[in-house]
Coordinates of C-alpha atoms in Angstrom, one line a residue:
M601 CA -23.5 252.1 142.5
R602 CA -19.8 251.7 143.3
V603 CA -20.2 248.0 143.7
I604 CA -21.7 247.4 140.3
L605 CA -19.0 249.5 138.6
R606 CA -16.3 247.6 140.5
R607 CA -17.7 244.2 139.5
L608 CA -18.0 245.3 135.8
Y609 CA -14.5 246.8 135.8
S610 CA -11.8 245.0 133.9
S611 CA -8.1 245.8 134.3
A612 CA -7.5 245.6 130.6
K613 CA -6.0 248.6 129.1
F614 CA -7.3 250.0 125.8
S615 CA -4.5 250.7 123.3
V616 CA -5.2 253.6 121.1
P617 CA -3.4 253.5 117.7
R618 CA -1.5 256.7 117.0
H619 CA -1.5 257.9 113.5
P620 CA 1.1 260.2 112.3
V621 CA -0.2 263.6 111.3
A622 CA 0.1 264.3 107.6
R623 CA 2.6 267.2 107.1
P624 CA 2.3 268.2 103.4
F625 CA 4.0 271.4 104.1
S626 CA 7.1 272.4 106.2
T627 CA 9.3 275.4 106.5
H628 CA 13.1 275.5 106.5
R629 CA 14.9 278.6 107.7
E630 CA 18.5 279.6 106.7
P631 CA 20.7 282.2 108.3
K632 CA 20.5 285.7 106.8
Q633 CA 22.7 286.2 103.7
A634 CA 23.4 289.0 101.3
S635 CA 20.5 290.6 99.5
S636 CA 21.7 289.3 96.1
F637 CA 21.7 285.8 97.5
W638 CA 18.2 286.2 98.8
S639 CA 17.0 287.5 95.4
I640 CA 18.4 284.4 93.7
S641 CA 17.0 282.1 96.4
L642 CA 13.6 283.7 96.3
T643 CA 13.4 283.3 92.5
L644 CA 14.5 279.7 92.7
A645 CA 12.0 279.0 95.5
I646 CA 9.1 280.4 93.5
L647 CA 10.1 278.5 90.4
G648 CA 10.8 275.3 92.3
G649 CA 8.0 275.6 94.8
G650 CA 5.5 274.0 92.4
A651 CA 7.7 271.0 91.8
W652 CA 8.4 270.6 95.5
L653 CA 4.7 270.8 96.4
Q654 CA 3.9 268.2 93.7
D655 CA 6.2 265.7 95.4
K656 CA 5.6 266.7 99.1
Y657 CA 2.0 267.7 99.0
Y658 CA 0.2 266.3 96.0
N659 CA 1.5 262.8 95.9
P660 CA -0.2 261.0 98.8
K661 CA 1.0 257.5 99.5
P662 CA -1.5 254.7 98.8
T663 CA -4.0 254.5 101.7
T664 CA -6.1 251.6 100.8
K665 CA -5.0 249.7 103.8
A666 CA -6.5 252.4 106.0
L667 CA -10.0 251.7 104.5
P668 CA -12.2 249.2 106.2
Q669 CA -13.3 246.0 104.5
Q670 CA -15.4 247.1 101.6
P671 CA -18.6 245.6 100.2
S672 CA -19.1 245.6 96.4
Q673 CA -19.8 249.0 94.9
Q674 CA -22.9 247.4 93.4
S675 CA -24.2 247.2 97.0
F676 CA -24.7 251.0 97.0
L677 CA -26.8 251.1 93.9
G678 CA -30.6 251.0 94.1
V679 CA -32.7 251.2 97.2
I680 CA -30.9 250.5 100.5
D681 CA -32.6 249.6 103.7
T682 CA -30.8 251.4 106.6
L683 CA -32.7 249.2 109.0
A684 CA -30.9 246.2 107.7
T685 CA -27.1 245.6 107.8
M686 CA -24.9 246.0 104.8
P687 CA -22.5 243.1 103.9
A688 CA -19.4 244.5 105.5
E689 CA -17.5 243.8 108.7
P690 CA -18.3 246.3 111.5
A691 CA -15.3 248.5 112.5
P692 CA -13.6 247.6 115.8
G693 CA -15.2 249.2 118.8
T694 CA -18.7 249.4 117.1
V695 CA -21.9 247.4 117.6
G696 CA -21.2 243.9 116.5
N697 CA -17.4 244.1 117.0
L698 CA -16.7 244.8 120.7
T699 CA -14.2 243.1 122.9
P700 CA -15.3 241.8 126.3
E701 CA -13.6 244.8 127.9
Q702 CA -15.3 247.3 125.6
E703 CA -18.7 245.7 126.3
V704 CA -18.0 246.3 130.0
K705 CA -17.2 249.9 129.3
L706 CA -20.4 250.3 127.4
K707 CA -22.4 248.9 130.3
E708 CA -20.6 251.1 132.7
F709 CA -21.3 254.1 130.5
W710 CA -25.0 253.2 130.4
V711 CA -25.2 253.2 134.1
L712 CA -23.6 256.6 134.4
A713 CA -25.8 258.1 131.7
L714 CA -29.0 256.6 133.2
K715 CA -28.2 258.1 136.5
V716 CA -27.9 261.6 134.9
F717 CA -31.3 260.8 133.2
G718 CA -32.8 260.6 136.7
L719 CA -32.9 256.9 137.3
T720 CA -32.0 255.7 140.9
L721 CA -30.8 252.3 139.8
E722 CA -31.3 250.8 143.2
E723 CA -31.7 247.4 141.7
L724 CA -28.1 247.5 140.7
E725 CA -26.8 248.0 144.2
A726 CA -25.2 244.8 145.6
P727 CA -26.0 243.6 149.1
A728 CA -23.5 244.4 151.8
Q729 CA -20.5 242.0 152.0
P730 CA -20.5 239.6 155.0
A731 CA -17.9 240.4 157.6
A732 CA -16.1 237.1 157.1
E733 CA -15.7 237.8 153.4
A734 CA -14.8 241.4 153.7
A735 CA -11.5 242.4 152.1
P736 CA -8.7 243.8 154.2
A737 CA -8.9 247.5 154.9
Q738 CA -5.9 248.3 152.8
D739 CA -7.4 246.4 149.8
K740 CA -10.7 248.1 150.2
K741 CA -8.9 251.5 150.2
K742 CA -7.1 250.6 147.0
A743 CA -10.3 249.3 145.3
K744 CA -12.2 252.4 146.4
G745 CA -9.4 254.6 144.9
R746 CA -9.5 252.8 141.6
W747 CA -13.2 253.1 141.3
S748 CA -13.5 256.7 142.3
I749 CA -15.3 257.4 139.0
W750 CA -16.6 260.7 140.2
G751 CA -13.3 261.9 141.8
K752 CA -14.7 261.8 145.4
G753 CA -12.7 260.9 148.5
E754 CA -13.3 257.8 150.6
E755 CA -15.0 259.8 153.4
E756 CA -17.4 261.5 151.2
D757 CA -18.2 258.3 149.4
S758 CA -19.1 256.6 152.6
K759 CA -21.7 259.2 153.3
S760 CA -23.5 258.6 150.0
G761 CA -24.8 255.5 148.5
S762 CA -24.6 256.9 145.0
S763 CA -22.2 259.1 143.1
D764 CA -22.8 262.8 142.7
A765 CA -22.8 263.6 139.0
T766 CA -22.1 267.2 139.6
S767 CA -18.6 266.5 140.7
V768 CA -17.5 265.1 137.3
S769 CA -14.8 267.1 135.5
V770 CA -11.9 266.6 133.2
A771 CA -8.4 267.9 133.2
I772 CA -7.9 271.3 131.5
E773 CA -5.5 269.8 129.0
D774 CA -8.2 267.3 128.0
D775 CA -10.9 269.9 127.8
K776 CA -10.3 271.7 124.5
Y777 CA -13.8 273.1 124.2
G778 CA -14.6 273.8 127.8
Q779 CA -17.1 270.9 128.0
S780 CA -16.5 270.3 131.7
K781 CA -18.1 273.7 132.4
E782 CA -20.9 273.0 129.9
Y783 CA -21.5 269.7 131.6
K784 CA -22.0 271.3 135.0
Q785 CA -24.1 274.0 133.4
A786 CA -26.3 271.4 131.8
L787 CA -26.9 269.8 135.2
E788 CA -27.9 273.1 136.6
D789 CA -30.0 274.4 133.7
M790 CA -31.7 271.2 132.5
K791 CA -33.9 268.7 134.3
P792 CA -32.9 265.0 134.1
E793 CA -36.0 264.4 132.0
E794 CA -34.9 267.1 129.5
I795 CA -31.5 265.5 129.2
R796 CA -33.0 262.1 128.7
T797 CA -35.4 263.3 126.0
A798 CA -32.6 265.1 124.2
F799 CA -30.6 261.9 124.2
W800 CA -33.4 259.8 122.7
S801 CA -34.2 262.5 120.2
M802 CA -30.6 262.5 119.0
V803 CA -30.7 258.7 118.6
K804 CA -33.3 259.0 115.8
G805 CA -33.0 255.8 113.7
D806 CA -29.7 254.8 115.2
N807 CA -28.9 252.1 117.7
P808 CA -28.5 253.9 121.0
D809 CA -25.4 251.7 121.7
S810 CA -23.9 253.1 118.6
L811 CA -24.4 256.6 119.8
L812 CA -22.8 256.0 123.2
L813 CA -19.9 254.1 121.6
R814 CA -19.1 257.1 119.5
F815 CA -18.5 259.1 122.7
L816 CA -16.5 256.3 124.3
R817 CA -14.2 255.9 121.4
A818 CA -13.7 259.6 121.1
R819 CA -12.6 259.7 124.8
K820 CA -10.5 256.5 124.5
W821 CA -13.0 254.5 126.6
D822 CA -12.8 256.8 129.6
T823 CA -16.4 256.7 130.8
K824 CA -16.1 259.9 132.9
K825 CA -14.8 262.0 130.0
A826 CA -17.3 260.4 127.7
L827 CA -20.1 261.3 130.0
V828 CA -19.0 265.0 130.1
M829 CA -18.9 265.0 126.3
L830 CA -22.3 263.4 126.0
I831 CA -24.2 265.6 128.3
S832 CA -22.5 268.7 127.0
T833 CA -23.6 267.7 123.6
M834 CA -27.2 267.3 124.8
R835 CA -27.1 270.9 126.1
W836 CA -25.6 272.2 122.8
R837 CA -28.3 270.5 120.8
L838 CA -31.2 271.5 123.0
Q839 CA -30.3 275.0 124.3
E840 CA -27.6 276.4 121.9
M841 CA -28.3 275.1 118.4
H842 CA -31.9 273.8 118.8
V843 CA -31.1 271.0 116.4
D844 CA -34.3 269.0 116.6
D845 CA -36.9 271.6 117.6
D846 CA -35.8 274.2 115.1
I847 CA -33.2 273.4 112.5
M848 CA -34.5 270.0 111.5
F849 CA -38.1 270.6 112.4
N850 CA -38.4 273.8 110.3
G851 CA -35.8 273.0 107.6
E852 CA -35.8 274.6 104.2
A853 CA -39.5 275.5 104.3
L854 CA -38.9 278.0 107.1
A855 CA -36.0 279.6 105.2
V856 CA -38.4 280.2 102.2
K857 CA -41.0 281.7 104.5
Q858 CA -38.4 284.0 106.2
S859 CA -37.0 285.1 102.8
Q860 CA -40.5 286.2 101.7
G861 CA -41.3 288.1 105.0
T862 CA -41.1 291.8 105.8
D863 CA -38.8 291.5 108.9
S864 CA -35.4 292.5 107.5
K865 CA -33.4 290.4 110.1
E866 CA -35.5 287.3 109.5
K867 CA -35.5 287.9 105.8
K868 CA -31.7 287.9 105.8
K869 CA -31.6 284.6 107.8
G870 CA -33.8 282.9 105.2
E871 CA -31.9 284.3 102.2
D872 CA -28.5 283.3 103.7
F873 CA -29.6 279.7 104.3
L874 CA -31.2 279.4 100.8
T875 CA -28.2 280.9 99.1
Q876 CA -26.0 278.0 100.5
M877 CA -28.5 275.5 99.2
R878 CA -29.1 277.1 95.8
L879 CA -25.4 277.6 95.1
G880 CA -24.5 274.0 96.1
K881 CA -21.7 275.4 98.3
S882 CA -21.8 272.0 99.9
F883 CA -24.0 269.0 99.2
L884 CA -24.4 265.3 99.8
H885 CA -23.9 262.9 96.9
G886 CA -23.0 259.3 96.6
V887 CA -20.6 257.1 98.6
D888 CA -16.9 256.3 98.7
R889 CA -15.4 252.9 98.4
A890 CA -16.2 252.1 102.0
G891 CA -19.9 253.0 101.6
R892 CA -19.6 256.3 103.4
P893 CA -21.8 259.2 102.3
I894 CA -19.9 261.9 100.6
C895 CA -20.2 265.6 101.3
V896 CA -18.7 267.8 98.6
V897 CA -17.7 271.3 99.6
R898 CA -17.0 273.7 96.7
V899 CA -14.8 276.2 98.5
R900 CA -14.6 278.6 95.5
L901 CA -18.2 279.5 96.0
H902 CA -17.7 280.8 99.5
K903 CA -16.9 284.5 100.1
A904 CA -16.4 285.7 103.6
G905 CA -18.9 288.3 104.6
D906 CA -21.5 287.3 102.0
Q907 CA -23.6 285.8 104.8
D908 CA -23.7 285.8 108.6
N909 CA -21.9 283.2 110.6
E910 CA -25.2 282.2 112.2
G911 CA -26.6 281.2 108.8
L912 CA -23.5 279.2 108.0
E913 CA -23.6 277.4 111.3
R914 CA -27.3 276.5 110.8
F915 CA -26.5 275.2 107.3
T916 CA -23.5 273.2 108.6
V917 CA -25.6 271.5 111.3
Y918 CA -28.4 270.9 108.8
T919 CA -26.1 269.1 106.4
I920 CA -24.5 267.0 109.2
E921 CA -27.8 265.9 110.5
T922 CA -29.1 265.1 107.1
A923 CA -26.0 263.0 106.4
R924 CA -26.8 261.0 109.5
L925 CA -30.0 259.8 107.8
L926 CA -27.8 258.3 105.0
L927 CA -25.7 256.0 107.2
A928 CA -26.4 252.3 106.4
P929 CA -25.0 250.1 109.2
P930 CA -22.3 249.1 109.8
V931 CA -21.2 252.3 108.1
E932 CA -21.0 255.0 110.8
T933 CA -18.9 257.8 109.2
A934 CA -18.9 260.1 106.2
T935 CA -16.3 261.5 103.8
I936 CA -15.9 265.2 103.1
V937 CA -14.3 266.3 99.8
F938 CA -13.1 269.9 99.9
D939 CA -12.9 270.8 96.2
M940 CA -10.2 273.6 96.2
T941 CA -10.4 274.2 92.4
D942 CA -9.9 277.9 91.7
F943 CA -9.4 278.6 95.4
G944 CA -8.2 282.1 96.3
M945 CA -7.6 284.0 99.5
A946 CA -11.1 285.7 99.1
N947 CA -12.5 282.2 99.7
M948 CA -10.8 281.7 103.0
D949 CA -12.9 282.2 106.1
Y950 CA -11.6 280.8 109.4
A951 CA -14.8 281.2 111.5
P952 CA -16.9 278.5 109.7
V953 CA -13.8 276.2 109.6
K954 CA -13.5 276.5 113.4
F955 CA -17.2 275.8 113.8
M956 CA -17.0 272.7 111.6
I957 CA -14.0 271.4 113.5
K958 CA -15.8 271.9 116.8
C959 CA -18.9 270.1 115.5
F960 CA -17.0 267.0 114.5
E961 CA -14.6 266.9 117.5
A962 CA -17.1 267.9 120.3
N963 CA -20.6 267.3 119.2
Y964 CA -20.5 264.6 116.4
P965 CA -17.6 262.5 117.6
E966 CA -16.4 259.6 115.4
S967 CA -18.5 260.8 112.5
L968 CA -15.6 261.6 110.1
G969 CA -14.2 258.8 108.0
T970 CA -12.0 260.6 105.6
V971 CA -11.3 264.2 104.6
L972 CA -10.0 264.8 101.1
I973 CA -8.6 268.2 100.2
H974 CA -8.6 268.2 96.4
K975 CA -6.6 270.3 94.1
A976 CA -5.4 272.7 96.8
P977 CA -3.1 275.4 95.3
W978 CA 0.4 276.2 96.8
L979 CA -0.9 279.3 98.6
F980 CA -3.0 276.9 100.8
S981 CA 0.2 275.7 102.5
S982 CA 0.2 278.6 105.1
I983 CA -3.5 278.2 105.7
W984 CA -3.2 274.5 106.3
S985 CA -0.4 275.0 108.8
I986 CA -2.9 277.1 110.9
I987 CA -5.9 274.7 110.5
K988 CA -3.7 271.7 111.3
G989 CA -2.9 273.2 114.6
W990 CA -6.6 273.4 115.5
L991 CA -7.2 269.7 114.8
D992 CA -7.0 266.8 117.1
P993 CA -4.2 264.5 115.9
V994 CA -6.7 261.7 115.3
V995 CA -8.8 263.9 113.1
A996 CA -5.8 265.3 111.3
A997 CA -4.7 261.8 110.5
K998 CA -7.9 261.4 108.5
V999 CA -6.9 264.3 106.1
H1000 CA -5.6 263.3 102.7
F1001 CA -4.5 265.6 99.9
T1002 CA -5.5 264.7 96.3
K1003 CA -4.5 266.4 93.1
N1004 CA -6.3 264.5 90.3
R1005 CA -8.7 261.7 89.4
Q1006 CA -6.2 259.0 90.1
D1007 CA -5.7 260.2 93.7
L1008 CA -9.5 260.3 94.2
E1009 CA -9.9 256.8 92.8
K1010 CA -8.1 255.5 95.9
F1011 CA -11.1 256.6 97.9
I1012 CA -14.0 256.7 95.5
H1013 CA -14.8 254.3 92.6
P1014 CA -14.3 256.1 89.3
S1015 CA -17.9 255.4 88.2
Q1016 CA -19.0 257.4 91.3
I1017 CA -16.7 260.4 90.9
M1018 CA -18.8 263.1 89.2
K1019 CA -17.5 264.8 86.0
E1020 CA -16.9 268.0 87.9
L1021 CA -14.1 266.2 89.7
E1022 CA -12.9 264.5 86.4
G1023 CA -14.8 261.3 87.1
D1024 CA -17.1 259.2 85.0
E1025 CA -20.4 260.0 86.7
D1026 CA -22.6 262.2 84.5
W1027 CA -24.2 264.1 87.4
E1028 CA -24.3 267.7 88.5
Y1029 CA -25.8 269.5 91.5
K1030 CA -29.1 271.2 91.0
Y1031 CA -31.3 272.5 93.8
V1032 CA -34.9 271.6 93.7
E1033 CA -37.0 274.3 95.3
V1034 CA -39.3 273.7 98.3
E1035 CA -42.7 272.6 97.2
E1036 CA -45.9 274.2 98.5
N1037 CA -47.4 272.3 101.4
E1038 CA -44.7 269.6 101.3
N1039 CA -45.0 269.0 105.1
P1040 CA -48.7 268.2 105.7
K1041 CA -48.1 265.7 108.5
M1042 CA -46.2 268.3 110.6
A1043 CA -49.5 270.1 111.1
D1044 CA -51.1 267.0 112.6
K1045 CA -50.1 267.6 116.2
E1046 CA -52.4 264.9 117.6
T1047 CA -50.7 262.1 115.7
R1048 CA -47.3 263.6 116.4
D1049 CA -47.9 263.6 120.1
T1050 CA -49.2 260.0 120.0
L1051 CA -46.1 258.8 118.1
L1052 CA -43.8 260.8 120.5
A1053 CA -45.4 259.1 123.5
E1054 CA -45.0 255.8 121.8
R1055 CA -41.3 256.5 121.2
Q1056 CA -40.8 257.6 124.8
Q1057 CA -42.4 254.3 126.0
L1058 CA -40.1 252.3 123.8
A1059 CA -37.1 254.3 125.2
K1060 CA -38.3 253.5 128.7
E1061 CA -38.5 249.8 127.9
I1062 CA -35.0 249.9 126.5
Q1063 CA -33.7 251.6 129.6
D1064 CA -35.5 249.0 131.8
I1065 CA -34.1 246.0 129.8
T1066 CA -30.7 247.6 129.7
I1067 CA -30.7 247.7 133.5
E1068 CA -31.8 244.1 133.6
W1069 CA -29.1 243.1 131.2
I1070 CA -26.4 244.9 133.3
R1071 CA -27.8 243.5 136.5
A1072 CA -27.8 239.9 135.2
S1073 CA -24.2 240.4 133.9
F1074 CA -23.2 241.7 137.3
K1075 CA -24.6 238.7 139.1
K1076 CA -23.1 236.4 136.4
E1077 CA -26.5 235.0 135.6
T1078 CA -25.6 234.0 132.0
G1079 CA -29.0 232.8 131.0
A1080 CA -30.8 235.9 132.2
A1081 CA -28.2 238.2 130.7
S1082 CA -28.5 236.5 127.3
S1083 CA -32.3 236.6 127.5
A1084 CA -32.3 240.3 128.4
E1085 CA -29.8 241.0 125.6
E1086 CA -32.0 239.4 122.9
K1087 CA -35.1 241.2 124.2
R1088 CA -33.1 244.4 124.2
K1089 CA -32.1 243.9 120.5
E1090 CA -35.7 243.4 119.6
L1091 CA -36.7 246.7 121.3
V1092 CA -33.8 248.6 119.7
E1093 CA -35.0 247.5 116.3
K1094 CA -38.6 248.5 117.1
L1095 CA -37.3 252.0 118.1
R1096 CA -35.3 252.3 114.9
S1097 CA -38.3 251.4 112.8
Q1098 CA -40.6 253.6 114.8
Y1099 CA -38.4 256.6 114.1
W1100 CA -39.2 256.5 110.4
V1101 CA -42.9 256.5 111.2
L1102 CA -42.4 259.6 113.3
D1103 CA -40.0 261.3 110.9
P1104 CA -42.4 263.1 108.7
Y1105 CA -44.1 264.6 111.8
V1106 CA -40.9 266.0 113.3
R1107 CA -38.5 266.7 110.3
A1108 CA -39.3 269.0 107.5
R1109 CA -38.7 267.6 104.0
S1110 CA -35.4 268.4 102.5
L1111 CA -33.8 268.6 99.1
Y1112 CA -32.7 264.9 99.6
D1113 CA -36.3 263.9 100.1
R1114 CA -37.5 265.8 97.1
V1115 CA -34.9 264.1 94.8
N1116 CA -35.8 260.7 96.3
I1117 CA -32.5 260.0 98.0
V1118 CA -34.3 259.8 101.4
Q1119 CA -37.4 257.7 100.6
G1120 CA -38.9 257.2 104.0
G1121 CA -39.2 254.0 106.1
G1122 CA -35.5 253.9 106.4
K1123 CA -35.0 253.5 102.7
I1124 CA -32.4 255.5 100.8
D1125 CA -31.0 255.6 97.3
F1126 CA -27.6 257.3 96.8
Y1127 CA -28.0 257.3 93.1
P1128 CA -31.7 257.6 92.3
G1129 CA -32.4 256.7 88.7
S1130 CA -29.3 254.6 88.3
E1131 CA -29.6 250.9 87.5
K1132 CA -28.1 248.3 89.8

């Protein structure tokens, strides 16, 4: 194992751009003065605060240069095939736009992940080096130290032909959400097959490389940290949130059933979930200028205490997972618009904000494209100073403050800004209730099991060809590596297409299916009914 990683390793360093954190608010303290002075100062501060905020907070500088190369807005009208590729350049560090060094890191990450999935990978072990070609002892010691992926010493490594995954950890200062502990807990609680199944379940209609690359980018191409993050997320999905076997499997239909039941606790769960949907507290609609799906959050509709945190967390994950279905490659991120119109302190609730931040930073890495905080009042300044402290600097740099239509137009085409936000689009949110017996295929367990077995076989074939691709690259067998890479691409596309055959058997229909945004077969329509 150590030999293949050493051969794949490149000494190139990955530069990570540092974005300055937006600071729309600041405080300035003066020494204590006489009370009369403070009275005058306070009055002036109140009167002048609005003007100061207008300049400091509400006038964001143009940010069009931060947006990726954009396809025509016409490309987002009509039916879009997510199994095809949109006419836009992939972002750096994503599938189709990797440097040679980044591709090496991807291969390295695959090896580490496959080992946790339970594969021995003996075919990747290189034969022993002949004595005449052996490197000097000092050089071998240096190389071994450089390649101590799992943090093990030379003596321990010599006793084992493969790395011990349980020894992976990350520094405390790099472990904001305690994922090192969760990672070790996952290895104790979950069988390798369970972790493997959870991974392929999360892939859905994505390219598995895209999923792994999200974790690599989030951890600045450190494969060890990315592995901890990945496996911790699998545990979170499978054991904590039950994303695929409950939230998405049961969907809105379960909430309706719960709300009509006699068990008071279950009834409350169903009602809480449906309340979010019916109010339109947050919803998915349209795309921004970069083709990213937009999630609008109408903050004024939230009142702390009106619902349990459990229901809000379920609704949050449900919305994020549904948004994933609307990503048309090479688009990999979404935009969130927090509409702060008529915001008051009664609308502020820190618990769901913390949960949302954790989701995007720890469990859905590299999923946020832009966050727009729209029409925030001056009283939001103190709240923002708290929230900003919770954010990773990279995430905080994606936050922009907008005050009017003109500001929004920098991110969203005016024809696709709904009238509620002072745009031209004549559209308003309306919840379409769950239809009776709208999930008939979910009762067909036999077909579901057949399709799941087919998917697992495809996943196994992708794993096998991935190993062959890495092995050929390791041995510098260019022809074999290219052949394996092409075969691998074909299998990945089969897996992506197969998901949409499986989808109605494992995912309950949603509002977005009922209004014909998600159309099945990988087809979506962001603006159903609109002419292209």
